[in-house]
Short mmCIF file of C-alpha atoms and ligand atoms in Angstrom, two decimals:
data_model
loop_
_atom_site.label_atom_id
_atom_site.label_comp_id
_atom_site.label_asym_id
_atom_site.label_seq_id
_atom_site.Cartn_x
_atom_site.Cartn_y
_atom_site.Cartn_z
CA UNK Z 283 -81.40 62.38 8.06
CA UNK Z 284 -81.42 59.31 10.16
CA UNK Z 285 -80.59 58.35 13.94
CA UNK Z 286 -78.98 54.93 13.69
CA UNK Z 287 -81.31 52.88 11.35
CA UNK Z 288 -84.03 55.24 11.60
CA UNK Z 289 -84.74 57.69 8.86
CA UNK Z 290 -86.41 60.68 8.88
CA UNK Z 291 -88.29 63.18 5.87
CA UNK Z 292 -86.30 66.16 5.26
CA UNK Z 293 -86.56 68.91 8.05
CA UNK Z 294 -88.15 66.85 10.59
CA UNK Z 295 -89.93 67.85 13.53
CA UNK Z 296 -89.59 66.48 16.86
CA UNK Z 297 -91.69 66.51 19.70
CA UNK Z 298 -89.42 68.01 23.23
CA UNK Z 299 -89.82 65.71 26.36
CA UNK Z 300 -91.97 67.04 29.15
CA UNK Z 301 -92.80 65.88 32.45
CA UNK Z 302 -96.42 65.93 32.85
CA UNK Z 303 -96.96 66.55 29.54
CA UNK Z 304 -95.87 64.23 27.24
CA UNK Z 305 -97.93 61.51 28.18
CA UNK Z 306 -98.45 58.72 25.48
CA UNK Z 307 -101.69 60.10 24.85
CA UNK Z 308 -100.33 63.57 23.87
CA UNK Z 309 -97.73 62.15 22.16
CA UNK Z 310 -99.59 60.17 19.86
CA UNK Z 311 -102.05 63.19 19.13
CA UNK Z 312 -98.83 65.17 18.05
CA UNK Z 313 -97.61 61.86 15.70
CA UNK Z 314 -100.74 62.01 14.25
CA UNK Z 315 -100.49 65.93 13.29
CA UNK Z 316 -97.34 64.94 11.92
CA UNK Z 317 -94.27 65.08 14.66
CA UNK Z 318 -91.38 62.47 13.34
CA UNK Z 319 -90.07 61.51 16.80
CA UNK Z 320 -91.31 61.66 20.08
CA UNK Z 321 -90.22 61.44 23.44
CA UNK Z 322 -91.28 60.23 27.05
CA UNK Z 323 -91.37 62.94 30.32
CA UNK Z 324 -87.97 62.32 31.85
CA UNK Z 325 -87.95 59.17 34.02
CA UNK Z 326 -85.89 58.92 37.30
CA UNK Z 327 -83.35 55.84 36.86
CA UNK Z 328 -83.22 55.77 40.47
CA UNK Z 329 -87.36 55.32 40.37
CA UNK Z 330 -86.61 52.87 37.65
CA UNK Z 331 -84.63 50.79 39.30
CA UNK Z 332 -86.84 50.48 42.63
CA UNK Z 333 -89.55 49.58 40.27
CA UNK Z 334 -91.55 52.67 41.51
CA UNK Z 335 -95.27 52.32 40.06
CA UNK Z 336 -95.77 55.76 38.58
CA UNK Z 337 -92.20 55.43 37.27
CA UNK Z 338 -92.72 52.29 35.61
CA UNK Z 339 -95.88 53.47 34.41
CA UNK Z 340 -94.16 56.39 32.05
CA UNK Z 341 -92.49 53.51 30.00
CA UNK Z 342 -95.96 52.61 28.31
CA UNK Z 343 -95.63 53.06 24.50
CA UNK Z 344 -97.58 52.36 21.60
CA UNK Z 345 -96.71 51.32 18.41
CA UNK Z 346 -98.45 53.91 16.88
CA UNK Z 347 -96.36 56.72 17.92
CA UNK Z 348 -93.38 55.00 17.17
CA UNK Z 349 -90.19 55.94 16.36
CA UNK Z 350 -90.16 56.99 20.32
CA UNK Z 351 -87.35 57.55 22.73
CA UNK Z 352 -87.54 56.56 26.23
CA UNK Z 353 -85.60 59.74 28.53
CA UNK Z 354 -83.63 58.45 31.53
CA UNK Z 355 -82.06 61.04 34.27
CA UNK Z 356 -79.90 60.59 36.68
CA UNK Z 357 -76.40 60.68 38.27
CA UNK Z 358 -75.25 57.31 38.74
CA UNK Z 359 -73.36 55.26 35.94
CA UNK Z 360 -74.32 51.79 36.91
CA UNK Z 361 -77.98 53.12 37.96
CA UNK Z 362 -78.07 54.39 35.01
CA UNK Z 363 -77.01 51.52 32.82
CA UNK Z 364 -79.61 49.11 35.16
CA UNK Z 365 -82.47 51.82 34.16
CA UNK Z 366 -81.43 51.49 30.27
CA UNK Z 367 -81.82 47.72 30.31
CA UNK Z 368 -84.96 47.91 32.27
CA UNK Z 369 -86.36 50.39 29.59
CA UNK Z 370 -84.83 48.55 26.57
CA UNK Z 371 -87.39 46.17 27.45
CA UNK Z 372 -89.94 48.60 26.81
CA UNK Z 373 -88.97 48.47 23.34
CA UNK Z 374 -88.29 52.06 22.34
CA UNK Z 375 -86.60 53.50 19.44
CA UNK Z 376 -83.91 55.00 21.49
CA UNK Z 377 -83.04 55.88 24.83
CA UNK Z 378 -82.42 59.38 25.33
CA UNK Z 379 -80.52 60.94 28.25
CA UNK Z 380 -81.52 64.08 29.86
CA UNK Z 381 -78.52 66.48 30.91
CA UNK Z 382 -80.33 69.16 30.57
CA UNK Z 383 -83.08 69.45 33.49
CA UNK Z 384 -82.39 72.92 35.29
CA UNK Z 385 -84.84 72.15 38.36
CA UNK Z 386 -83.29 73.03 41.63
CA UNK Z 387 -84.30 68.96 43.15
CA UNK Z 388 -82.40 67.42 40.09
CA UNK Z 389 -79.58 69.84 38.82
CA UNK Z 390 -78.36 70.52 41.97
CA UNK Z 391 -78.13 67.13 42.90
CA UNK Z 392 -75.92 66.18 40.11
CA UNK Z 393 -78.01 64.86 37.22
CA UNK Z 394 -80.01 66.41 34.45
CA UNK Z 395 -78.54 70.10 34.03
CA UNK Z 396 -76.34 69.48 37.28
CA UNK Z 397 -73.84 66.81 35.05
CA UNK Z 398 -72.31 70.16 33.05
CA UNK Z 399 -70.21 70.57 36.25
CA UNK Z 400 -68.65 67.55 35.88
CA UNK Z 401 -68.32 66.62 32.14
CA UNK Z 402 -66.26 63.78 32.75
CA UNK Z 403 -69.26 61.94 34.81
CA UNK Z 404 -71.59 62.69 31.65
CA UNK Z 405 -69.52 61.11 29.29
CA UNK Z 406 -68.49 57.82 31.50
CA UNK Z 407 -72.75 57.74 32.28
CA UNK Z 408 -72.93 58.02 28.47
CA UNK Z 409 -70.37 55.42 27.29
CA UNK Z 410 -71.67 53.42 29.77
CA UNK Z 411 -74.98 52.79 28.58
CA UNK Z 412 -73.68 52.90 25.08
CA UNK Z 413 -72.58 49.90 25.83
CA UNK Z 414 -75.25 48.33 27.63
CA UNK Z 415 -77.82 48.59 25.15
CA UNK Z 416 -78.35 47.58 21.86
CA UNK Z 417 -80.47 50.50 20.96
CA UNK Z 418 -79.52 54.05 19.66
CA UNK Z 419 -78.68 56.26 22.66
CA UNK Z 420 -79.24 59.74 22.00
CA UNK Z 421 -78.20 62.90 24.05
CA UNK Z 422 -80.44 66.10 25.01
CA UNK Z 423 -78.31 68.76 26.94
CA UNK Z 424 -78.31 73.21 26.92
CA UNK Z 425 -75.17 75.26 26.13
CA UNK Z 426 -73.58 74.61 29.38
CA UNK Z 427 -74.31 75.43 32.94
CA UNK Z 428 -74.05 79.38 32.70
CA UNK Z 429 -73.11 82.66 31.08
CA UNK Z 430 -68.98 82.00 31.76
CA UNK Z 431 -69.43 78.38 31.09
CA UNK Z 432 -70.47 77.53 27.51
CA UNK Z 433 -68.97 74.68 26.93
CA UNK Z 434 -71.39 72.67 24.45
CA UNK Z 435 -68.99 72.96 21.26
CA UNK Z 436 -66.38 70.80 23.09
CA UNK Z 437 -69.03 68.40 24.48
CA UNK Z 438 -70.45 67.39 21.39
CA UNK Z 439 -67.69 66.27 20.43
CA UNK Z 440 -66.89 64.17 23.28
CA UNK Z 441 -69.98 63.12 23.67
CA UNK Z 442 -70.29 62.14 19.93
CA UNK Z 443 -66.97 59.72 20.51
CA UNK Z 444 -68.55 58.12 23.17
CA UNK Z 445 -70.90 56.53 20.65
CA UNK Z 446 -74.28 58.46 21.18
CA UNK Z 447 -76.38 58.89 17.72
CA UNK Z 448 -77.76 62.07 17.85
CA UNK Z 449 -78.03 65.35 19.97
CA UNK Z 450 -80.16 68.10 21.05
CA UNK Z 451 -79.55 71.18 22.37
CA UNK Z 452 -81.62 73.23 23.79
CA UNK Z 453 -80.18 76.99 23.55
CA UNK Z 454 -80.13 77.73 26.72
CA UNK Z 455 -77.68 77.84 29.77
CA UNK Z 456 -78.92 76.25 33.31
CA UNK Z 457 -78.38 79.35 34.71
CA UNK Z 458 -81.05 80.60 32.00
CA UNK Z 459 -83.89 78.18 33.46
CA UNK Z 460 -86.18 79.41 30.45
CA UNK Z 461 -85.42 82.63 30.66
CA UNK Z 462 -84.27 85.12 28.65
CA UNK Z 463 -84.29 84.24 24.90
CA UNK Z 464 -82.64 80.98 23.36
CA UNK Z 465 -79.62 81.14 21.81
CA UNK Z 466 -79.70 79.09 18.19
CA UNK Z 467 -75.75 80.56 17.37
CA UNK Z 468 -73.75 77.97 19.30
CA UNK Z 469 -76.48 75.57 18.30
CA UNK Z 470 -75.13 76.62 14.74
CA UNK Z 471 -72.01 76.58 15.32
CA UNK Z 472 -71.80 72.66 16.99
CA UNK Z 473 -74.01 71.97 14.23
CA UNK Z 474 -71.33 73.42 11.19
CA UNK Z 475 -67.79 71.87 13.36
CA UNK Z 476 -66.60 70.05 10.60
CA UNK Z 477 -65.83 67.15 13.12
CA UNK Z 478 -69.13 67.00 13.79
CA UNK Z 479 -71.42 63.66 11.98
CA UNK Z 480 -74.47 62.63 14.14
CA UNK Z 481 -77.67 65.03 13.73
CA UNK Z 482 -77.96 68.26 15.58
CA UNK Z 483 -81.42 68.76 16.75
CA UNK Z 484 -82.05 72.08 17.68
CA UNK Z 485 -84.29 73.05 20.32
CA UNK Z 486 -86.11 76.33 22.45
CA UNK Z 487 -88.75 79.57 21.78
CA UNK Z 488 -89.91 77.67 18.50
CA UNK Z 489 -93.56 78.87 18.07
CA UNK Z 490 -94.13 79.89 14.64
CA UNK Z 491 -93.86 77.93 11.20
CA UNK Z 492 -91.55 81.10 10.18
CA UNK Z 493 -89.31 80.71 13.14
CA UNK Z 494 -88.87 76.91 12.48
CA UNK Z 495 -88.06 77.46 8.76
CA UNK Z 496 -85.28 79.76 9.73
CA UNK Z 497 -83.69 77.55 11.99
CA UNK Z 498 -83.44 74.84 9.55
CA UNK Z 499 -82.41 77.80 7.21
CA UNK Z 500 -79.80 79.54 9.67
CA UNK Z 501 -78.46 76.85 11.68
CA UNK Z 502 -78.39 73.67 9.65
CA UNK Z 503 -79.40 71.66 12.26
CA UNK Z 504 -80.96 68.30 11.09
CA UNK Z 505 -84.38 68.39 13.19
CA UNK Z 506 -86.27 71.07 14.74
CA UNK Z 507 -87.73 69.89 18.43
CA UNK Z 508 -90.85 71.64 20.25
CA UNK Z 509 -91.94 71.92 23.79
CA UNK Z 510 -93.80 74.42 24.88
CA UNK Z 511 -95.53 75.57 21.39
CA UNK Z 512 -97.37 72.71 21.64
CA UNK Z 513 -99.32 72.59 24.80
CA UNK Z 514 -102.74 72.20 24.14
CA UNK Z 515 -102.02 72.79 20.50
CA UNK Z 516 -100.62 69.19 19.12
CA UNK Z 517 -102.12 70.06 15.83
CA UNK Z 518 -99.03 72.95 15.51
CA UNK Z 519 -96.91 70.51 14.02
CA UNK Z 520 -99.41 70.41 11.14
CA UNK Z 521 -99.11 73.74 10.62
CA UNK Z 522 -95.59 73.46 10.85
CA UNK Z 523 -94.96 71.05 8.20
CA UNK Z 524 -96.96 71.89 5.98
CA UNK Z 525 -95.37 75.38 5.96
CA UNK Z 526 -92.03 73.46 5.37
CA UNK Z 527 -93.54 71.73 2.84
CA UNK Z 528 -95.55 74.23 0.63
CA UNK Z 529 -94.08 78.18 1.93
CA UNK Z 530 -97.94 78.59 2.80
CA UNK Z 531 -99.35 79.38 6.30
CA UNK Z 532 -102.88 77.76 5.61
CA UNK Z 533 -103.10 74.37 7.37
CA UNK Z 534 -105.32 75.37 10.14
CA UNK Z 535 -108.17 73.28 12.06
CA UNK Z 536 -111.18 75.13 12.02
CA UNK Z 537 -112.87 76.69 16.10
CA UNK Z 538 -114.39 73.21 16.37
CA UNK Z 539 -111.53 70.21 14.91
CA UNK Z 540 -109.44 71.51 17.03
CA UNK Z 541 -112.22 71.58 20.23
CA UNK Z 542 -112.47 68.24 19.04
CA UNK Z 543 -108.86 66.92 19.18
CA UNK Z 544 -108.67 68.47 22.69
CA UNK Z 545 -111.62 66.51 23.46
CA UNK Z 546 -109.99 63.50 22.16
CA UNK Z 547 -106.85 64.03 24.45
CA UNK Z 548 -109.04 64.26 27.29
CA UNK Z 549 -110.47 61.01 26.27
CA UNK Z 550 -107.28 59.43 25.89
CA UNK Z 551 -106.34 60.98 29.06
CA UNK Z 552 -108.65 59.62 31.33
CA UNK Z 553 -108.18 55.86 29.16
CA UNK Z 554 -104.54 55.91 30.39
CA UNK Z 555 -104.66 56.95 33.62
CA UNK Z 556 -108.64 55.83 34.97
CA UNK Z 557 -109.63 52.93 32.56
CA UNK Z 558 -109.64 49.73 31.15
CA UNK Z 559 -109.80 49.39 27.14
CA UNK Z 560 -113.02 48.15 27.07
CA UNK Z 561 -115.03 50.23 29.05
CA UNK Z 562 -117.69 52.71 27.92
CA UNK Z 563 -116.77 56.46 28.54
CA UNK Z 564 -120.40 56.90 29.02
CA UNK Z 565 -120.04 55.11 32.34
CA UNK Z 566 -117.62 57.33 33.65
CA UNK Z 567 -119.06 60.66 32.31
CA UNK Z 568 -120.18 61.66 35.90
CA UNK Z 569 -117.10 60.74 38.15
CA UNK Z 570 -113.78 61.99 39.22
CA UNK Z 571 -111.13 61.03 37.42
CA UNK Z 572 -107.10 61.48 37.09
CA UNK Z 573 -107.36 61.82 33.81
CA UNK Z 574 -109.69 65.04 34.36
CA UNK Z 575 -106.93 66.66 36.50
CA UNK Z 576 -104.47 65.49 34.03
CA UNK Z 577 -105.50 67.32 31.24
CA UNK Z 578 -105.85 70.37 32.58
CA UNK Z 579 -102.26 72.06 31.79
CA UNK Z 580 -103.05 71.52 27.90
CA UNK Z 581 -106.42 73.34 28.93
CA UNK Z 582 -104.86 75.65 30.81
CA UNK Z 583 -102.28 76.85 27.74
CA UNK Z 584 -104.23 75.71 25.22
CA UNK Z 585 -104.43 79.11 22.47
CA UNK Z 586 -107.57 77.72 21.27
CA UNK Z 587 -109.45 79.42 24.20
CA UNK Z 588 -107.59 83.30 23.97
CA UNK Z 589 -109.87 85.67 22.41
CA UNK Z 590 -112.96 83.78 23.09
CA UNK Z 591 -115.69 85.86 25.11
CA UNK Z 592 -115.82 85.30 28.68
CA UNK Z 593 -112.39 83.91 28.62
CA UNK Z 594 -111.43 84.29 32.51
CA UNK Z 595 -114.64 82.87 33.72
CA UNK Z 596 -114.86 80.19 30.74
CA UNK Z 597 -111.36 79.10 31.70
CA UNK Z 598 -111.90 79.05 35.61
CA UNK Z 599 -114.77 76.61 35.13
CA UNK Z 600 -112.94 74.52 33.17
CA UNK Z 601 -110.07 74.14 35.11
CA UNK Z 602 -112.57 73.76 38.09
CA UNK Z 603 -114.56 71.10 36.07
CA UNK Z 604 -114.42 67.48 38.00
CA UNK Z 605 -116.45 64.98 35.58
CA UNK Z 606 -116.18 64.40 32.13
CA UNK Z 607 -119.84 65.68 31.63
CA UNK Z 608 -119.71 69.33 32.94
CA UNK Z 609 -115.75 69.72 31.36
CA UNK Z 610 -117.52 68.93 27.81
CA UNK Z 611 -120.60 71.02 28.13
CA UNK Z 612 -118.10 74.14 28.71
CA UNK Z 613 -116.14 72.86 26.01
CA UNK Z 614 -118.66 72.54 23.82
CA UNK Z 615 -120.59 75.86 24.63
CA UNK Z 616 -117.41 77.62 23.49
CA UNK Z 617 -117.85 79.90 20.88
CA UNK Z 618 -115.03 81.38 19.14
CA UNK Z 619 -114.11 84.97 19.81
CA UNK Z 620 -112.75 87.65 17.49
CA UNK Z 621 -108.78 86.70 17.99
CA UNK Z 622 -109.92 83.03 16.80
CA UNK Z 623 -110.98 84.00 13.56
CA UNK Z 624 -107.74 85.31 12.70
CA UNK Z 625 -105.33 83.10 10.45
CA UNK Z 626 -104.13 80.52 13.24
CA UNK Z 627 -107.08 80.01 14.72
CA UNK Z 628 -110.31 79.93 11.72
C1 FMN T 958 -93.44 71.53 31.56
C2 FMN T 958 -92.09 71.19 30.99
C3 FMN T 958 -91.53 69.96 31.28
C4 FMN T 958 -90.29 69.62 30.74
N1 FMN T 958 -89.79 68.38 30.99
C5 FMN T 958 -88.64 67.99 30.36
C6 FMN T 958 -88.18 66.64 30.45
O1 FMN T 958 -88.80 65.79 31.10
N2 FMN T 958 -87.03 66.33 29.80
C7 FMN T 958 -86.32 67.26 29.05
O2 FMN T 958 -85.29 66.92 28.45
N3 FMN T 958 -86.74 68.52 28.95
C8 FMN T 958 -87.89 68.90 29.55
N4 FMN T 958 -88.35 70.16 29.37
C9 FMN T 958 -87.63 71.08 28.46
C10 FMN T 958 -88.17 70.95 27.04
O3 FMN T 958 -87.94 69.65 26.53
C11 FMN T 958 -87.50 71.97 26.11
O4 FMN T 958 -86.12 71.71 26.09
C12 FMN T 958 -87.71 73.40 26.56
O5 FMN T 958 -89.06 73.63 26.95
C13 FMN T 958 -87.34 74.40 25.44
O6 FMN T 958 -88.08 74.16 24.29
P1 FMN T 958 -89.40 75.06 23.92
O7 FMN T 958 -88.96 76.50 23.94
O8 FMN T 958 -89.80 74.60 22.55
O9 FMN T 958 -90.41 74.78 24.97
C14 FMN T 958 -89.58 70.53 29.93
C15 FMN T 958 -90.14 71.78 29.66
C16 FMN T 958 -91.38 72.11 30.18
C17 FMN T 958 -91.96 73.46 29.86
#
């Protein structure tokens, strides 16, 4: 499949955009196990356009992790087209724009989840920066804004004729949050409406090779995107694809790779939020850093550390852990428990 001029393997896999989470170092972690496309955390064109640091500081890519879309939010069509110019400068692969963001502070302010009440604002914010940028714009949106109101099989189409190259839906109302379970059926059907021609990337509760096989296999869609499968586990896309590839569930890190890759992030971590590119780790081993505090939500969910003995205290001093040297001496006195021997987690 391809968005625009960009084309994909068969059944690709695509990383979800998460605030906090996605960070480039994360990201390029999960290119490197194998995800096809990645995404930024959501960034505020409002932010954007007031050249807010922390803001402007989420468009840092690297060309490793390409192809990579940058996600814009908001509720204002020409803030919104100022923000995709500012980011097409950034270089991306795309832009992607969020309608899907459930949170109270942006929904119910009008943007993210908030534009499926008013459809007709979505697709002018859409055309518009369709036309202001030279690059791909994709879509990522939910079902529609609740139960009653599941109206995504009539928006794809319009938003597909306002010129946007692909879109992903997360199976899910706004009403849902992430509750309940995710609903691939309307995903399916948008995906088989014969008017339908730009990919359907299908997103929500994929954790399992076997669950991501049958969504290719019972909804068509053209990519499968993860979110929360792959917090503290970017190596799950490995497992993924090669279970796509081969039919067998064998492509697992051993206890200590995969210590090791979440030592890596932390590394990365701390290089893009605390440090310049040319200086030692070892002379930061013993100080606070961001990067600490950063990486302590893929810590926190990572499955690497379920089933390991003294799990609750293990993980409390790890997410308690303020330098670099005492969060790798837990890490590495880790020994694997009885659940980690178990296929998954060898
Ligand atoms: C911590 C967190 C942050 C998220 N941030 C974003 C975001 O910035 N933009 C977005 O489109 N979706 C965001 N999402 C939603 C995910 O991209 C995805 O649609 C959702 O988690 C369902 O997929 P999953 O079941 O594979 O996690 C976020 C989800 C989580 C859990």
């Amino acid at each position: 499949m391809r968005i625009a001029d960009i084309s994909f393997r068969n059944r690709p896999l695509f990383l979800a955009p998460m605030e906090d989470v996605t960070d480039p170092a994360f990201r390029l972690l999960c290119k490197r196990f194998g995800a096809d496309m990645v995404y930024t955390e959501f960034v505020s064109a409002d932010a954007l356009i007031r050249s807010v640091k922390r803001t402007e500081q989420k468009l840092t890519l690297l060309e490793a992790e390409r192809p990579v879309a940058i996600q814009l939010y908001g509720r204002d069509v020409d803030t919104l087209v100022e923000a995709a110019r500012i980011a097409e400068e950034a270089n991306p692969d795309c832009i992607d724009l969020n309608f899907g963001c459930p949170v109270r502070k942006v929904a119910c302010k009008g943007a993210g989840a908030g534009l499926l009440q008013d459809p007709d604002r979505m697709l002018s914010i859409t055309r518009a920066v369709v036309a202001a940028t030279r690059l791909p714009v994709t879509v990522k949106t939910r079902l529609g804004w609740d139960e009653g109101r599941k109206n995504i099989v009539d928006l794809a189409e319009r938003l597909q004729d306002c010129g946007i190259q692909a879109l992903t839906i997360h199976g899910r109302t706004r009403a849902q949050m992430y509750k309940g379970e995710a609903d691939w059926s309307l995903i399916g059907s948008v995906k088989n409406n014969p008017r339908m021609h730009i990919p359907i990337i299908g997103n929500g509760d994929v954790t399992t090779a076997e669950g991501c096989l049958q969504c290719f296999e019972l909804y068509g869609v053209d990519a499968v995107m993860v979110g929360r499968a792959s917090l503290g586990r970017p190596w799950i896309f490995a497992e993924m694809r090669h279970f796509l590839d081969t039919g067998k569930n064998d492509a697992f890190l051993s206890f200590d790779e995969q210590k090791a890759v979440l030592k890596e992030y932390i590394i990365r971590a701390i290089y893009w939020l605390d440090l310049a590119e040319d200086t030692p780790i070892e002379e930061v081993m013993h100080q606070r850093l961001k990067g600490i505090i950063h990486s302590r939500r893929h810590l926190a969910a990572s499955p690497l550390f379920k089933g390991i003995p003294n799990f609750r205290d293990t993980r409390i001093a790890m997410l308690r852990a303020e330098t670099l040297a005492e969060l790798f001496d837990i890490i590495d006195r880790v020994e694997p428990g009885e659940l980690n021997s178990s296929a998954g987690n060898k």
